Amino acid sequence: MAKDKLLIINQSDIADCFSMKQCIDAVSQAMKSASNRNATTPLRLVDSLIDETGFIAVMPSSTNVPATYGVKVLSLHPTNPQEGRPAIQGFISLFDHPTGRPIAMIEGASITAMRTAAASAVATDLLARRNATSHGIFGTGVQAFSHAEAVLSVRPEIETIKIWGRDFSKAQKVADDLQEKHGATVLAEQDPSIVAQSDIISTVTGATEPILLQNWLNPGAHVNAVGSHTSDKREVDTATIVNARVYVDLLSSAMSEAGDILLPIEEGVFTPERISGEIGQLISGTIEGRNDEKDLTFFKSLGFAAEDIFAAWAVYESAKSKEIGKFVDW
């Protein structure tokens, strides 16, 4: 009997066979499937290492279409960048749904970076004004680059990108690198309120307290809040949540992990019933999006495993068709 083959796909393979547009399409399918309960979406398991130097995260998911299931396993070592190593490393394993046969092992950090920005792009495409021409980014890490590319993919009319970070030299470096890569004008700003005065705002920081205030925002802005992912941390102030039409990727995870929403609920000024719904519901047309050009819309992104599995499946299919990656006996 012929041996089964496992396809190994590394970071450079992903770059050769998978585009941001493909990722946005895959994540959109994942969001719709999750909201329609056609994909399992358990809460992620995040466990501190025994010496508290880092974390391990495990995120499983399964779906019938495509016929696969799998798990993302990541390590997070916050001090790694100081030593020239990535903070996040790991892989996504895929299994054949009918037989349970392992079919692929795919580098996980680059898919995480892409699918996180792709989720914001899906929300932006559905909620941001069609005439948006500016994008303000809070943060100077990997997600600043991914979000610039992802938002441009759905709003190619963007003319100006503004970058803010606590370290202005890093913001300037990000701006210079993005300027070289994209056609839009990219500016580093020392004043966060200037960055906030954009049509689309993406917060991708490690902040534990608000770095974006509602009174900085212009009427009709759309906000993607991405950086915080625990119940006691947030990037935006209470006023932003109270005055916005609020959307989430998954209600279950938002009610467990979204400090941006949970803290205003604890303060007694916001209730879960005021959440407009999930982006997957918006894709399906079962809930409403923006009603007015002056609406403030807000998307809280936490990410969920089905996004990783759908994106990994798309990578797997593309790699096979382009004969990219390495098959090994299993």
PDB file of C-alpha atoms in Angstrom, residues 40-243:
ATOM      1  CA  THR A  40     -16.740  24.875  14.973  1.00  0.00           C
ATOM      2  CA  THR A  41     -15.282  27.812  16.880  1.00  0.00           C
ATOM      3  CA  PRO A  42     -14.204  26.841  20.414  1.00  0.00           C
ATOM      4  CA  LEU A  43     -12.466  29.457  22.510  1.00  0.00           C
ATOM      5  CA  ARG A  44      -8.700  29.360  22.170  1.00  0.00           C
ATOM      6  CA  LEU A  45      -6.637  27.708  24.878  1.00  0.00           C
ATOM      7  CA  VAL A  46      -3.776  29.947  25.991  1.00  0.00           C
ATOM      8  CA  ASP A  47      -1.504  28.636  28.718  1.00  0.00           C
ATOM      9  CA  SER A  48       1.436  30.314  30.403  1.00  0.00           C
ATOM     10  CA  LEU A  49       4.704  28.390  30.345  1.00  0.00           C
ATOM     11  CA  ILE A  50       5.793  26.933  33.665  1.00  0.00           C
ATOM     12  CA  ASP A  51       8.422  29.650  34.142  1.00  0.00           C
ATOM     13  CA  GLU A  52       6.129  32.388  32.789  1.00  0.00           C
ATOM     14  CA  THR A  53       8.587  33.347  30.045  1.00  0.00           C
ATOM     15  CA  GLY A  54       5.964  32.906  27.331  1.00  0.00           C
ATOM     16  CA  PHE A  55       2.725  31.278  26.274  1.00  0.00           C
ATOM     17  CA  ILE A  56       1.446  28.416  24.153  1.00  0.00           C
ATOM     18  CA  ALA A  57      -1.843  28.820  22.266  1.00  0.00           C
ATOM     19  CA  VAL A  58      -3.949  26.017  20.759  1.00  0.00           C
ATOM     20  CA  MET A  59      -6.868  26.756  18.418  1.00  0.00           C
ATOM     21  CA  PRO A  60      -8.845  23.854  16.822  1.00  0.00           C
ATOM     22  CA  SER A  61     -11.653  24.062  14.275  1.00  0.00           C
ATOM     23  CA  SER A  62     -13.554  21.815  11.870  1.00  0.00           C
ATOM     24  CA  THR A  63     -15.826  22.353   8.883  1.00  0.00           C
ATOM     25  CA  ASN A  64     -17.562  20.240   6.256  1.00  0.00           C
ATOM     26  CA  VAL A  65     -16.925  22.692   3.402  1.00  0.00           C
ATOM     27  CA  PRO A  66     -14.049  22.525   2.766  1.00  0.00           C
ATOM     28  CA  ALA A  67     -13.853  18.962   4.086  1.00  0.00           C
ATOM     29  CA  THR A  68     -11.080  19.493   6.598  1.00  0.00           C
ATOM     30  CA  TYR A  69     -10.278  20.158  10.218  1.00  0.00           C
ATOM     31  CA  GLY A  70      -7.167  21.179  12.024  1.00  0.00           C
ATOM     32  CA  VAL A  71      -5.443  23.065  14.769  1.00  0.00           C
ATOM     33  CA  LYS A  72      -3.168  26.063  15.022  1.00  0.00           C
ATOM     34  CA  VAL A  73      -0.401  25.813  17.613  1.00  0.00           C
ATOM     35  CA  LEU A  74       1.591  28.940  18.403  1.00  0.00           C
ATOM     36  CA  SER A  75       4.265  29.960  20.855  1.00  0.00           C
ATOM     37  CA  LEU A  76       4.514  33.523  22.107  1.00  0.00           C
ATOM     38  CA  HIS A  77       7.803  34.708  23.607  1.00  0.00           C
ATOM     39  CA  PRO A  78       7.494  38.480  24.134  1.00  0.00           C
ATOM     40  CA  THR A  79      11.249  39.035  24.551  1.00  0.00           C
ATOM     41  CA  ASN A  80      12.218  37.272  21.315  1.00  0.00           C
ATOM     42  CA  PRO A  81      12.278  40.428  19.137  1.00  0.00           C
ATOM     43  CA  GLN A  82      14.975  41.884  21.406  1.00  0.00           C
ATOM     44  CA  GLU A  83      17.167  38.961  20.355  1.00  0.00           C
ATOM     45  CA  GLY A  84      16.250  39.068  16.670  1.00  0.00           C
ATOM     46  CA  ARG A  85      13.705  36.246  16.740  1.00  0.00           C
ATOM     47  CA  PRO A  86       9.956  36.397  16.032  1.00  0.00           C
ATOM     48  CA  ALA A  87       7.674  36.784  19.047  1.00  0.00           C
ATOM     49  CA  ILE A  88       5.128  34.400  17.508  1.00  0.00           C
ATOM     50  CA  GLN A  89       6.081  31.055  15.951  1.00  0.00           C
ATOM     51  CA  GLY A  90       4.147  27.915  15.159  1.00  0.00           C
ATOM     52  CA  PHE A  91       2.208  25.912  12.620  1.00  0.00           C
ATOM     53  CA  ILE A  92      -1.235  24.915  11.402  1.00  0.00           C
ATOM     54  CA  SER A  93      -1.956  21.228  10.884  1.00  0.00           C
ATOM     55  CA  LEU A  94      -4.688  20.115   8.481  1.00  0.00           C
ATOM     56  CA  PHE A  95      -6.486  16.768   8.406  1.00  0.00           C
ATOM     57  CA  ASP A  96      -8.660  15.127   5.767  1.00  0.00           C
ATOM     58  CA  HIS A  97     -12.203  15.266   7.174  1.00  0.00           C
ATOM     59  CA  PRO A  98     -13.547  11.897   5.918  1.00  0.00           C
ATOM     60  CA  THR A  99     -10.527   9.822   7.018  1.00  0.00           C
ATOM     61  CA  GLY A 100      -8.671  11.826   9.669  1.00  0.00           C
ATOM     62  CA  ARG A 101      -5.449  11.544   7.657  1.00  0.00           C
ATOM     63  CA  PRO A 102      -2.961  14.375   8.298  1.00  0.00           C
ATOM     64  CA  ILE A 103      -2.509  16.173   4.975  1.00  0.00           C
ATOM     65  CA  ALA A 104      -0.500  19.324   5.664  1.00  0.00           C
ATOM     66  CA  MET A 105       1.647  21.217   8.133  1.00  0.00           C
ATOM     67  CA  ILE A 106       1.820  24.923   7.339  1.00  0.00           C
ATOM     68  CA  GLU A 107       3.894  27.701   8.906  1.00  0.00           C
ATOM     69  CA  GLY A 108       1.536  29.561  11.231  1.00  0.00           C
ATOM     70  CA  ALA A 109       2.873  33.023  12.044  1.00  0.00           C
ATOM     71  CA  SER A 110       2.602  34.399   8.501  1.00  0.00           C
ATOM     72  CA  ILE A 111      -0.940  33.052   8.089  1.00  0.00           C
ATOM     73  CA  THR A 112      -1.841  34.606  11.455  1.00  0.00           C
ATOM     74  CA  ALA A 113      -0.475  37.957  10.292  1.00  0.00           C
ATOM     75  CA  MET A 114      -2.390  37.781   7.012  1.00  0.00           C
ATOM     76  CA  ARG A 115      -5.702  36.449   8.297  1.00  0.00           C
ATOM     77  CA  THR A 116      -5.838  38.987  11.136  1.00  0.00           C
ATOM     78  CA  ALA A 117      -5.519  41.853   8.672  1.00  0.00           C
ATOM     79  CA  ALA A 118      -7.835  40.095   6.230  1.00  0.00           C
ATOM     80  CA  ALA A 119     -10.599  40.028   8.883  1.00  0.00           C
ATOM     81  CA  SER A 120     -10.246  43.790   9.291  1.00  0.00           C
ATOM     82  CA  ALA A 121     -10.385  44.144   5.512  1.00  0.00           C
ATOM     83  CA  VAL A 122     -13.641  42.170   5.336  1.00  0.00           C
ATOM     84  CA  ALA A 123     -15.176  44.383   8.034  1.00  0.00           C
ATOM     85  CA  THR A 124     -13.802  47.525   6.394  1.00  0.00           C
ATOM     86  CA  ASP A 125     -15.253  46.587   3.021  1.00  0.00           C
ATOM     87  CA  LEU A 126     -18.695  46.072   4.573  1.00  0.00           C
ATOM     88  CA  LEU A 127     -18.734  49.004   6.996  1.00  0.00           C
ATOM     89  CA  ALA A 128     -16.420  51.808   5.895  1.00  0.00           C
ATOM     90  CA  ARG A 129     -17.740  54.552   3.638  1.00  0.00           C
ATOM     91  CA  ARG A 130     -17.215  53.846  -0.054  1.00  0.00           C
ATOM     92  CA  ASN A 131     -15.533  57.249  -0.501  1.00  0.00           C
ATOM     93  CA  ALA A 132     -12.908  56.668   2.221  1.00  0.00           C
ATOM     94  CA  THR A 133      -9.502  58.040   1.187  1.00  0.00           C
ATOM     95  CA  SER A 134      -7.427  57.903   4.394  1.00  0.00           C
ATOM     96  CA  HIS A 135      -6.294  55.140   6.760  1.00  0.00           C
ATOM     97  CA  GLY A 136      -4.829  55.798  10.211  1.00  0.00           C
ATOM     98  CA  ILE A 137      -2.814  52.985  11.795  1.00  0.00           C
ATOM     99  CA  PHE A 138      -1.936  52.858  15.491  1.00  0.00           C
ATOM    100  CA  GLY A 139       1.007  50.486  15.904  1.00  0.00           C
ATOM    101  CA  THR A 140       4.370  49.743  14.328  1.00  0.00           C
ATOM    102  CA  GLY A 141       4.581  45.947  14.308  1.00  0.00           C
ATOM    103  CA  VAL A 142       3.805  43.278  11.727  1.00  0.00           C
ATOM    104  CA  GLN A 143       0.100  44.117  11.737  1.00  0.00           C
ATOM    105  CA  ALA A 144       0.787  47.710  10.681  1.00  0.00           C
ATOM    106  CA  PHE A 145       2.192  46.384   7.408  1.00  0.00           C
ATOM    107  CA  SER A 146      -0.499  43.702   7.004  1.00  0.00           C
ATOM    108  CA  HIS A 147      -3.328  46.148   7.678  1.00  0.00           C
ATOM    109  CA  ALA A 148      -1.978  48.715   5.237  1.00  0.00           C
ATOM    110  CA  GLU A 149      -1.972  46.068   2.496  1.00  0.00           C
ATOM    111  CA  ALA A 150      -5.298  44.517   3.467  1.00  0.00           C
ATOM    112  CA  VAL A 151      -7.248  47.783   3.653  1.00  0.00           C
ATOM    113  CA  LEU A 152      -5.770  48.918   0.333  1.00  0.00           C
ATOM    114  CA  SER A 153      -7.000  45.633  -1.149  1.00  0.00           C
ATOM    115  CA  VAL A 154     -10.626  46.569  -0.408  1.00  0.00           C
ATOM    116  CA  ARG A 155     -10.288  50.363  -0.626  1.00  0.00           C
ATOM    117  CA  PRO A 156      -7.738  51.001  -3.417  1.00  0.00           C
ATOM    118  CA  GLU A 157      -8.871  54.633  -3.431  1.00  0.00           C
ATOM    119  CA  ILE A 158      -6.923  55.233  -0.184  1.00  0.00           C
ATOM    120  CA  GLU A 159      -4.634  58.198  -0.815  1.00  0.00           C
ATOM    121  CA  THR A 160      -3.064  58.726   2.609  1.00  0.00           C
ATOM    122  CA  ILE A 161      -1.885  56.349   5.326  1.00  0.00           C
ATOM    123  CA  LYS A 162      -0.889  57.815   8.698  1.00  0.00           C
ATOM    124  CA  ILE A 163       1.158  55.892  11.269  1.00  0.00           C
ATOM    125  CA  TRP A 164       1.469  56.442  15.019  1.00  0.00           C
ATOM    126  CA  GLY A 165       3.522  54.555  17.578  1.00  0.00           C
ATOM    127  CA  ARG A 166       4.937  55.292  20.999  1.00  0.00           C
ATOM    128  CA  ASP A 167       8.414  55.227  19.436  1.00  0.00           C
ATOM    129  CA  PHE A 168       8.320  57.831  16.660  1.00  0.00           C
ATOM    130  CA  SER A 169      11.481  56.455  15.049  1.00  0.00           C
ATOM    131  CA  LYS A 170       9.730  53.104  14.559  1.00  0.00           C
ATOM    132  CA  ALA A 171       6.668  54.854  13.136  1.00  0.00           C
ATOM    133  CA  GLN A 172       8.920  56.717  10.703  1.00  0.00           C
ATOM    134  CA  LYS A 173      10.610  53.476   9.649  1.00  0.00           C
ATOM    135  CA  VAL A 174       7.230  51.827   9.041  1.00  0.00           C
ATOM    136  CA  ALA A 175       6.076  54.864   7.059  1.00  0.00           C
ATOM    137  CA  ASP A 176       9.220  54.829   4.914  1.00  0.00           C
ATOM    138  CA  ASP A 177       8.906  51.098   4.218  1.00  0.00           C
ATOM    139  CA  LEU A 178       5.207  51.371   3.353  1.00  0.00           C
ATOM    140  CA  GLN A 179       5.811  54.391   1.168  1.00  0.00           C
ATOM    141  CA  GLU A 180       8.316  52.371  -0.854  1.00  0.00           C
ATOM    142  CA  LYS A 181       5.892  49.469  -1.258  1.00  0.00           C
ATOM    143  CA  HIS A 182       2.537  51.199  -1.837  1.00  0.00           C
ATOM    144  CA  GLY A 183       1.362  54.073  -4.014  1.00  0.00           C
ATOM    145  CA  ALA A 184      -0.405  55.955  -1.220  1.00  0.00           C
ATOM    146  CA  THR A 185       1.258  58.811   0.664  1.00  0.00           C
ATOM    147  CA  VAL A 186       2.446  57.434   4.024  1.00  0.00           C
ATOM    148  CA  LEU A 187       3.147  59.779   6.935  1.00  0.00           C
ATOM    149  CA  ALA A 188       4.445  59.136  10.457  1.00  0.00           C
ATOM    150  CA  GLU A 189       2.768  61.343  13.052  1.00  0.00           C
ATOM    151  CA  GLN A 190       3.766  62.157  16.634  1.00  0.00           C
ATOM    152  CA  ASP A 191       0.256  63.283  17.568  1.00  0.00           C
ATOM    153  CA  PRO A 192      -2.189  60.329  17.745  1.00  0.00           C
ATOM    154  CA  SER A 193      -5.190  62.630  17.337  1.00  0.00           C
ATOM    155  CA  ILE A 194      -4.014  63.467  13.801  1.00  0.00           C
ATOM    156  CA  VAL A 195      -3.890  59.771  12.907  1.00  0.00           C
ATOM    157  CA  ALA A 196      -7.374  59.338  14.380  1.00  0.00           C
ATOM    158  CA  GLN A 197      -8.758  61.944  11.988  1.00  0.00           C
ATOM    159  CA  SER A 198      -8.887  59.377   9.169  1.00  0.00           C
ATOM    160  CA  ASP A 199     -11.780  57.714   7.367  1.00  0.00           C
ATOM    161  CA  ILE A 200     -10.595  54.265   8.483  1.00  0.00           C
ATOM    162  CA  ILE A 201      -8.628  53.620  11.672  1.00  0.00           C
ATOM    163  CA  SER A 202      -6.897  50.369  12.648  1.00  0.00           C
ATOM    164  CA  THR A 203      -5.482  49.917  16.150  1.00  0.00           C
ATOM    165  CA  VAL A 204      -2.879  47.131  16.196  1.00  0.00           C
ATOM    166  CA  THR A 205      -0.949  47.873  19.381  1.00  0.00           C
ATOM    167  CA  GLY A 206      -0.031  46.136  22.609  1.00  0.00           C
ATOM    168  CA  ALA A 207      -1.787  48.838  24.612  1.00  0.00           C
ATOM    169  CA  THR A 208      -3.498  47.983  27.876  1.00  0.00           C
ATOM    170  CA  GLU A 209      -5.259  51.351  28.209  1.00  0.00           C
ATOM    171  CA  PRO A 210      -7.025  53.428  25.511  1.00  0.00           C
ATOM    172  CA  ILE A 211      -4.794  54.981  22.886  1.00  0.00           C
ATOM    173  CA  LEU A 212      -7.742  56.022  20.658  1.00  0.00           C
ATOM    174  CA  LEU A 213     -10.307  58.523  21.938  1.00  0.00           C
ATOM    175  CA  GLN A 214     -13.766  59.090  20.499  1.00  0.00           C
ATOM    176  CA  ASN A 215     -13.483  62.884  20.518  1.00  0.00           C
ATOM    177  CA  TRP A 216     -10.606  62.618  18.028  1.00  0.00           C
ATOM    178  CA  LEU A 217     -12.738  60.773  15.459  1.00  0.00           C
ATOM    179  CA  ASN A 218     -14.449  62.389  12.482  1.00  0.00           C
ATOM    180  CA  PRO A 219     -18.137  61.674  11.759  1.00  0.00           C
ATOM    181  CA  GLY A 220     -18.503  58.599   9.568  1.00  0.00           C
ATOM    182  CA  ALA A 221     -15.230  56.953  10.615  1.00  0.00           C
ATOM    183  CA  HIS A 222     -14.757  53.194  10.735  1.00  0.00           C
ATOM    184  CA  VAL A 223     -12.541  51.629  13.433  1.00  0.00           C
ATOM    185  CA  ASN A 224     -10.886  48.190  13.431  1.00  0.00           C
ATOM    186  CA  ALA A 225      -9.718  47.376  16.980  1.00  0.00           C
ATOM    187  CA  VAL A 226      -7.289  44.475  16.790  1.00  0.00           C
ATOM    188  CA  GLY A 227      -4.507  44.672  19.351  1.00  0.00           C
ATOM    189  CA  SER A 228      -6.076  43.805  22.711  1.00  0.00           C
ATOM    190  CA  HIS A 229      -7.446  40.312  23.291  1.00  0.00           C
ATOM    191  CA  THR A 230      -8.104  39.933  27.020  1.00  0.00           C
ATOM    192  CA  SER A 231     -11.032  41.037  29.135  1.00  0.00           C
ATOM    193  CA  ASP A 232      -9.037  43.583  31.147  1.00  0.00           C
ATOM    194  CA  LYS A 233      -7.227  45.400  28.312  1.00  0.00           C
ATOM    195  CA  ARG A 234      -8.420  47.771  25.593  1.00  0.00           C
ATOM    196  CA  GLU A 235      -7.223  50.160  22.898  1.00  0.00           C
ATOM    197  CA  VAL A 236     -10.269  52.442  22.600  1.00  0.00           C
ATOM    198  CA  ASP A 237     -12.105  54.498  25.174  1.00  0.00           C
ATOM    199  CA  THR A 238     -15.598  53.879  26.480  1.00  0.00           C
ATOM    200  CA  ALA A 239     -17.066  56.786  24.496  1.00  0.00           C
ATOM    201  CA  THR A 240     -16.050  55.128  21.224  1.00  0.00           C
ATOM    202  CA  ILE A 241     -18.031  51.994  22.083  1.00  0.00           C
ATOM    203  CA  VAL A 242     -21.043  53.898  23.409  1.00  0.00           C
ATOM    204  CA  ASN A 243     -21.297  56.066  20.280  1.00  0.00           C
TER     205      ASN A 243
END
